[in-house]
C-alpha positions as YAML, in Angstrom:
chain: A
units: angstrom
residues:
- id: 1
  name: UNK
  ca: [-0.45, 13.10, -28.60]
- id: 2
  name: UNK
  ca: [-3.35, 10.83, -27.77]
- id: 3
  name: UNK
  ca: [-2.92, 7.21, -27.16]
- id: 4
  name: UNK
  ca: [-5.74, 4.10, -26.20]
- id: 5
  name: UNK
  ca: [-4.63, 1.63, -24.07]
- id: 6
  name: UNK
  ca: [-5.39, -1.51, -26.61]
- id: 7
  name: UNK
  ca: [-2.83, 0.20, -29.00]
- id: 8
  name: UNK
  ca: [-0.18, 0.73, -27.06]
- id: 9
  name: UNK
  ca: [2.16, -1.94, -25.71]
- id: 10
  name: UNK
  ca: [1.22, -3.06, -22.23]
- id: 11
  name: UNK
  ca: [4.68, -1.96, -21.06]
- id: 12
  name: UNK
  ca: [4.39, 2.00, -22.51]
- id: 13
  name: UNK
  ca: [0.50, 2.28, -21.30]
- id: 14
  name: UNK
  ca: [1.80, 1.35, -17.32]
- id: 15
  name: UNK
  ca: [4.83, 4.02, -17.61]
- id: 16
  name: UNK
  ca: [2.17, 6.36, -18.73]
- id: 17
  name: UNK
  ca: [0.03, 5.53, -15.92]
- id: 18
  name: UNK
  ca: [2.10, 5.46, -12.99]
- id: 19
  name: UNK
  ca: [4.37, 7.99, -14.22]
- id: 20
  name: UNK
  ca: [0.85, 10.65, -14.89]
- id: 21
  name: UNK
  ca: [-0.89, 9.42, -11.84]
- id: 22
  name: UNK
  ca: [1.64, 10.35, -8.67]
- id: 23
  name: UNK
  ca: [2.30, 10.77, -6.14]
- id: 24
  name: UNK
  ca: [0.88, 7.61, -5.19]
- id: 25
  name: UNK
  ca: [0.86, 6.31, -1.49]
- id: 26
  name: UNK
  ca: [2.71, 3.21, -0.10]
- id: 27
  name: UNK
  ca: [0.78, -0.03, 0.87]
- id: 28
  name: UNK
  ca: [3.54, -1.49, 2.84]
- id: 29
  name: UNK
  ca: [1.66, -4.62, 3.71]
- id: 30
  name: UNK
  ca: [2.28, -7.28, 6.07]
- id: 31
  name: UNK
  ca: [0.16, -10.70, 6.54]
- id: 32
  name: UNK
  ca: [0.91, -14.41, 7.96]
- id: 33
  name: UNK
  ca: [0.69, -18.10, 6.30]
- id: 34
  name: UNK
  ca: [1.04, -20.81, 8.11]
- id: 35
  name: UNK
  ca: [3.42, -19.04, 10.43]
- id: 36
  name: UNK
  ca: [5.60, -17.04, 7.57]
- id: 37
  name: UNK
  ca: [5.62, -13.90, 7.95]
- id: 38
  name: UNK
  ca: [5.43, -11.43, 4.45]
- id: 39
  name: UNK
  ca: [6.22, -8.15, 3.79]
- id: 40
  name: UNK
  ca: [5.69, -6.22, 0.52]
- id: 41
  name: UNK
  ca: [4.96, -2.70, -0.77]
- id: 42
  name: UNK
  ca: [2.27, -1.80, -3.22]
- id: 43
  name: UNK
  ca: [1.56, 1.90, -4.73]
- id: 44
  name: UNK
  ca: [-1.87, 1.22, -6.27]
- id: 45
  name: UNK
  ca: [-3.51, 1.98, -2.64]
- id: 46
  name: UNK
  ca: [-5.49, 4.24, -1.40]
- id: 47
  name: UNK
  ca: [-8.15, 5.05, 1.57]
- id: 48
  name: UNK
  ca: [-11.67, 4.47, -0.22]
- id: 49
  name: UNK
  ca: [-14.42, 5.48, 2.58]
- id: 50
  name: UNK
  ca: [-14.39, 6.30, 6.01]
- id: 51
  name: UNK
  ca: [-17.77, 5.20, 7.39]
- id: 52
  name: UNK
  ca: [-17.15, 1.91, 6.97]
- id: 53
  name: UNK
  ca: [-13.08, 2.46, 6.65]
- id: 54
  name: UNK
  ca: [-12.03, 1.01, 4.31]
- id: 55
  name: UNK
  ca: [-8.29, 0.97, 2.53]
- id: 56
  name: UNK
  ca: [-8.18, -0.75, -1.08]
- id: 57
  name: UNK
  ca: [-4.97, -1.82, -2.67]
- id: 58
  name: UNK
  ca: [-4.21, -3.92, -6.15]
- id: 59
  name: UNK
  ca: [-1.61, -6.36, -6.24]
- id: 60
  name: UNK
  ca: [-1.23, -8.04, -10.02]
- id: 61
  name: UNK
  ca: [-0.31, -11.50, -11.16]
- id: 62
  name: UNK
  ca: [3.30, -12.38, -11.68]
- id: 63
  name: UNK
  ca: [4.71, -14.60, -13.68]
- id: 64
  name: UNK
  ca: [5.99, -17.85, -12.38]
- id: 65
  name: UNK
  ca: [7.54, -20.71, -14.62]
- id: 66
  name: UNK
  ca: [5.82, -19.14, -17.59]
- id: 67
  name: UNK
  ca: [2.33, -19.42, -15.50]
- id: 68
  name: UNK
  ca: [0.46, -16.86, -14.35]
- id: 69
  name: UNK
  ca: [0.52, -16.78, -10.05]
- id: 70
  name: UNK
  ca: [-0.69, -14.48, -7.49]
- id: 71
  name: UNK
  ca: [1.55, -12.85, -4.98]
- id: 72
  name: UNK
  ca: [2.18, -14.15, -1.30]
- id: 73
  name: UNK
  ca: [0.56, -11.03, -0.29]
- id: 74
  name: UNK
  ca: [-2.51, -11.74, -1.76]
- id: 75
  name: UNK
  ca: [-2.66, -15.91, -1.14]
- id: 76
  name: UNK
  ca: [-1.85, -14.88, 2.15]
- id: 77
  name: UNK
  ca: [-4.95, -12.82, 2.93]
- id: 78
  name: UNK
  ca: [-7.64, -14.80, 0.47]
- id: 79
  name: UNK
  ca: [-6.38, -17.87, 2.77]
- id: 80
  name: UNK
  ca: [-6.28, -15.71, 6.60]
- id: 81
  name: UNK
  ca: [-8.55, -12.77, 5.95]
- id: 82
  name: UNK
  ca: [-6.12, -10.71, 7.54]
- id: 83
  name: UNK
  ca: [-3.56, -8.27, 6.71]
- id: 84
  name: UNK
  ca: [-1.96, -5.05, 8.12]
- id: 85
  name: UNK
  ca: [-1.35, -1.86, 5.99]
- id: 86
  name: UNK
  ca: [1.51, 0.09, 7.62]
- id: 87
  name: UNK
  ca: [2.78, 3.82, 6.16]
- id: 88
  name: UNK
  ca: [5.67, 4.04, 4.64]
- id: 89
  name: UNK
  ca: [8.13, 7.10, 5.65]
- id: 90
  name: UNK
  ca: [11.54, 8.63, 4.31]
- id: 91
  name: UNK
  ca: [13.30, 7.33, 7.59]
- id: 92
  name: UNK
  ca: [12.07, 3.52, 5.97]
- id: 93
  name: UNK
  ca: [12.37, 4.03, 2.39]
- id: 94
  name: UNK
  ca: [15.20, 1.71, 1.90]
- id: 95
  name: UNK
  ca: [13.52, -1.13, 3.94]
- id: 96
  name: UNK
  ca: [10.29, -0.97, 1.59]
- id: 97
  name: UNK
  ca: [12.58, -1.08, -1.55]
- id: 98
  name: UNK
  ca: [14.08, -3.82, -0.06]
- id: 99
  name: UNK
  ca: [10.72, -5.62, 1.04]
- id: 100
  name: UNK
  ca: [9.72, -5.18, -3.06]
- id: 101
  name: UNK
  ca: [11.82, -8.52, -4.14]
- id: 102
  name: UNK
  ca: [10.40, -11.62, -5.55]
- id: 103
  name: UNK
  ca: [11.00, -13.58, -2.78]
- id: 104
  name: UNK
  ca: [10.58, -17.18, -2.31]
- id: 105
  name: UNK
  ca: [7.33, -17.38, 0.50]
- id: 106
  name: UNK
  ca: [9.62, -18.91, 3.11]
- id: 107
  name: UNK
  ca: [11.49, -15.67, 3.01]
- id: 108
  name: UNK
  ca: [11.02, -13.33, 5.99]
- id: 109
  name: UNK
  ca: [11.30, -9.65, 5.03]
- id: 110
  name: UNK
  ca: [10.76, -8.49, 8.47]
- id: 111
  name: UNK
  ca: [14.29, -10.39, 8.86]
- id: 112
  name: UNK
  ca: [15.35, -9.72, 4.89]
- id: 113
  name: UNK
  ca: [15.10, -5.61, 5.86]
- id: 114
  name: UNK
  ca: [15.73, -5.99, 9.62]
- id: 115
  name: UNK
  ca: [12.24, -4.75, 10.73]
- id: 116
  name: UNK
  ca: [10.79, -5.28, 14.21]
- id: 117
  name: UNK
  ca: [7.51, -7.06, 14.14]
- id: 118
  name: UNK
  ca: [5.11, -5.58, 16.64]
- id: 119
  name: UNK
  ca: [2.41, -7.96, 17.48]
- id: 120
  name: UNK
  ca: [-0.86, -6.60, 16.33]
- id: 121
  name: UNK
  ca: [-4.40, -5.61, 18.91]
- id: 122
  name: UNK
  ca: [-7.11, -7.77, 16.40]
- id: 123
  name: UNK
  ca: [-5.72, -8.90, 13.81]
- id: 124
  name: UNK
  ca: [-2.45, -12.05, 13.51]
- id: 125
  name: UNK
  ca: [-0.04, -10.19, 11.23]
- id: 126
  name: UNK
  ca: [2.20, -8.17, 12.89]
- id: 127
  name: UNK
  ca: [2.74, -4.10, 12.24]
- id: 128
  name: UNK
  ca: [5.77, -2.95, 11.37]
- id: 129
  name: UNK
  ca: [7.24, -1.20, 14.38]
- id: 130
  name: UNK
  ca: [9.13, 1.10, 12.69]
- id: 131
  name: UNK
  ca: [6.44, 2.09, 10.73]
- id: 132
  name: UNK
  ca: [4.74, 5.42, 13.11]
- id: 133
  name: UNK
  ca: [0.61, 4.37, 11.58]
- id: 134
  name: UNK
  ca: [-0.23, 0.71, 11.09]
- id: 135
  name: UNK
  ca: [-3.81, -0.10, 9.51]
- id: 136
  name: UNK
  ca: [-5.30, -3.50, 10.89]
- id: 137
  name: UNK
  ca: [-7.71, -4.94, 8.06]
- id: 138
  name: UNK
  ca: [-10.00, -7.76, 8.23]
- id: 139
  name: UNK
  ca: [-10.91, -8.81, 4.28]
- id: 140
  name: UNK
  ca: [-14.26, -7.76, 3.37]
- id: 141
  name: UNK
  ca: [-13.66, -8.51, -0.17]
- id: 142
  name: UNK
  ca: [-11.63, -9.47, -3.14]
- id: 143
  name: UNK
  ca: [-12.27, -7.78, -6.89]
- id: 144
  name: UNK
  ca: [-10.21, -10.05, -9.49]
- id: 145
  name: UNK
  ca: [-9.95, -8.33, -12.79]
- id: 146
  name: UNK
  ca: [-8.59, -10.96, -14.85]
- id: 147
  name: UNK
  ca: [-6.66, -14.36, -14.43]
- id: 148
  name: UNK
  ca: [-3.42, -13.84, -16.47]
- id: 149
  name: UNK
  ca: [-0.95, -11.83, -15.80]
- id: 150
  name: UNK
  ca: [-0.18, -9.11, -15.54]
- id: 151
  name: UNK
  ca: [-4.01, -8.26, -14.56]
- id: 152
  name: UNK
  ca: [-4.88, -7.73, -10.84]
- id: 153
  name: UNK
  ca: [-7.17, -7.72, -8.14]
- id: 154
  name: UNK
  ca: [-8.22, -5.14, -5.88]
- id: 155
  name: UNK
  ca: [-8.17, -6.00, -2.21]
- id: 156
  name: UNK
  ca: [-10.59, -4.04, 0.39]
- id: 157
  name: UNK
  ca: [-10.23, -4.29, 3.80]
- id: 158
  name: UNK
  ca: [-12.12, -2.81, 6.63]
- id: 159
  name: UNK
  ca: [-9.59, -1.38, 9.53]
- id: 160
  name: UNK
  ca: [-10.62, -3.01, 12.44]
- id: 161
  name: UNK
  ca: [-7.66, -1.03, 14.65]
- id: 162
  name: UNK
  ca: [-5.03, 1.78, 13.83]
- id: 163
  name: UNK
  ca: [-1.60, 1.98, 15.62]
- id: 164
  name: UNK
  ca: [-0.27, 5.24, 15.74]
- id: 165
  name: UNK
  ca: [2.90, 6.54, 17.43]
- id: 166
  name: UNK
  ca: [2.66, 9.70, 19.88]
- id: 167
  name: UNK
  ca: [5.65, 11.27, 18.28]
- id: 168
  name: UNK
  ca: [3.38, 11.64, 14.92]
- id: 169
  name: UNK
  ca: [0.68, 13.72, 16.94]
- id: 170
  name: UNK
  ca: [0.40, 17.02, 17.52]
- id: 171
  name: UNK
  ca: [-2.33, 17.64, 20.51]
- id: 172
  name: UNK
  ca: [-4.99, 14.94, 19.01]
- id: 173
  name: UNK
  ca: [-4.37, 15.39, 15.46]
- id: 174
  name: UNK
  ca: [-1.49, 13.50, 13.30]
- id: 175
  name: UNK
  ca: [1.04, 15.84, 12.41]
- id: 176
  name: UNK
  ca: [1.89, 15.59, 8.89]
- id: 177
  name: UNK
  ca: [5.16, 17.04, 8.91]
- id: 178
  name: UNK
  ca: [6.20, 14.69, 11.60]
- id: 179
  name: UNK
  ca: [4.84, 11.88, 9.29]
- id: 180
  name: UNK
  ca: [7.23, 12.48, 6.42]
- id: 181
  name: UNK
  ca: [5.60, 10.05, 4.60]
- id: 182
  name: UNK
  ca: [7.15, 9.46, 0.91]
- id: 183
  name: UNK
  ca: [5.32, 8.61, -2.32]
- id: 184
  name: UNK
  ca: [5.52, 6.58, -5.63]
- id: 185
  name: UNK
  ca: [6.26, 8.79, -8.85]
- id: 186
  name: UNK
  ca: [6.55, 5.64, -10.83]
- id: 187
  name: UNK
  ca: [10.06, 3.72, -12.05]
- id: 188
  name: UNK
  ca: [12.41, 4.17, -9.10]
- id: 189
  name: UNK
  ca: [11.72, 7.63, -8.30]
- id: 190
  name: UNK
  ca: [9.81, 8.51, -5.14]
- id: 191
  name: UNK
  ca: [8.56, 11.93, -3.80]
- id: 192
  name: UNK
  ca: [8.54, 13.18, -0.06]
- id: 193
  name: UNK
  ca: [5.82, 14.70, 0.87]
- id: 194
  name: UNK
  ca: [7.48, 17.55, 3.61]
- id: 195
  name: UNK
  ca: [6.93, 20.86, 0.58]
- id: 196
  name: UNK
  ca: [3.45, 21.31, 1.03]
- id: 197
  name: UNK
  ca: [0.70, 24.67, 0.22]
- id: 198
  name: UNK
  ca: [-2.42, 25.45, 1.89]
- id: 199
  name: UNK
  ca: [-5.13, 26.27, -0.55]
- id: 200
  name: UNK
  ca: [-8.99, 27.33, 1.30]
- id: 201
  name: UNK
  ca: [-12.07, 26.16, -0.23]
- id: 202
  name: UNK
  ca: [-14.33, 28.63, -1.69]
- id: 203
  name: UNK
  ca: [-16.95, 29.99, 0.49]
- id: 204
  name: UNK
  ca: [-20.51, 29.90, -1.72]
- id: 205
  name: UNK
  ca: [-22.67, 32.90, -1.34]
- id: 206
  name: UNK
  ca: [-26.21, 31.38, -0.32]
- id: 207
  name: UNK
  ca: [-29.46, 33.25, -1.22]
...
């Protein structure tokens, strides 16, 4: 079977892609508005370069009163220039699916998911304290690729500082299996990532 995009229903072309393209990690991101605190998972996210660091993540329009709106997550941060990425892990799982509601913007889901807000080094949003790696990101810019929904935007941040718990490290190195971090498979299935193989790079014979 081969499909294009512009034939197929917008609804059957996303299951395809987040269902094809998984495991996909967890953006659990928290920012601040005018003294609201917001909490909300996203799986299109990623690390996109190291030198600068930067993380990337996409939120998309929702629709609100038959109008198209952006999320809190991402009129928080084009208004602060802020926000904190945080891992997600199996011990939190619930807590993210919890966070993923349409909440009014007066809701707290630190408080909605009973998550301690730990008060961040550079940055005004908190990290989630449960969280054991928590990203601070200053803005350094905003990609919108369309203004109706459900289009999206993709929002880069350069990490300014990076929390991470002792109990995750082994010697001076992160320890994945400590991690246990969990991925998005699409729908409402999610993947663990604790089964893992080691593959070597080949070696190329120089002249």
């Amino acid at each position: 079977m081969n499909v294009r995009p512009d034939q197929l229903p917008y609804r059957d072309f996303y299951r395809i892609l987040l269902t094809a393209v998984g495991p996909r990690p967890i953006a659990w991101v928290s920012t601040l508005n005018l003294g609201h605190l917001n909490l909300a998972p996203f799986s299109f996210f990623n690390a996109i370069s190291a030198k600068p660091p930067l993380l990337g993540f996409s939120p998309s329009l929702r629709q609100v009163d038959g109008l198209s709106a952006p999320k809190d997550t991402l009129r928080n941060i084009r208004e602060s220039g802020e926000f904190v990425v945080n891992v997600v892990t199996f011990a939190v799982a619930e807590a993210m699916n919890l966070t993923s509601g349409e909440y009014d913007p007066s809701v707290d889901e630190f408080a909605l998911a009973k998550l301690t807000a730990r008060p961040s080094q550079v940055v005004r949003p908190p990290q989630v304290a449960e969280s054991p790696v928590s990203f601070e990101c200053k803005l350094n810019r905003i990609i919108d690729f369309g203004t109706e929904a459900p289009s999206s935007s993709l929002v880069i941040g350069e990490i300014v500082c990076v929390h991470v718990e002792e109990s995750v490290m082994n010697e001076d190195r992160l320890d994945p299996d400590s991690l246990d971090l969990i991925g998005s498979m699409g729908g409402t299935q999610y993947s663990r990532t604790t089964e893992r193989f080691d593959m070597k790079r080949p070696e190329l014979q120089r002249p």
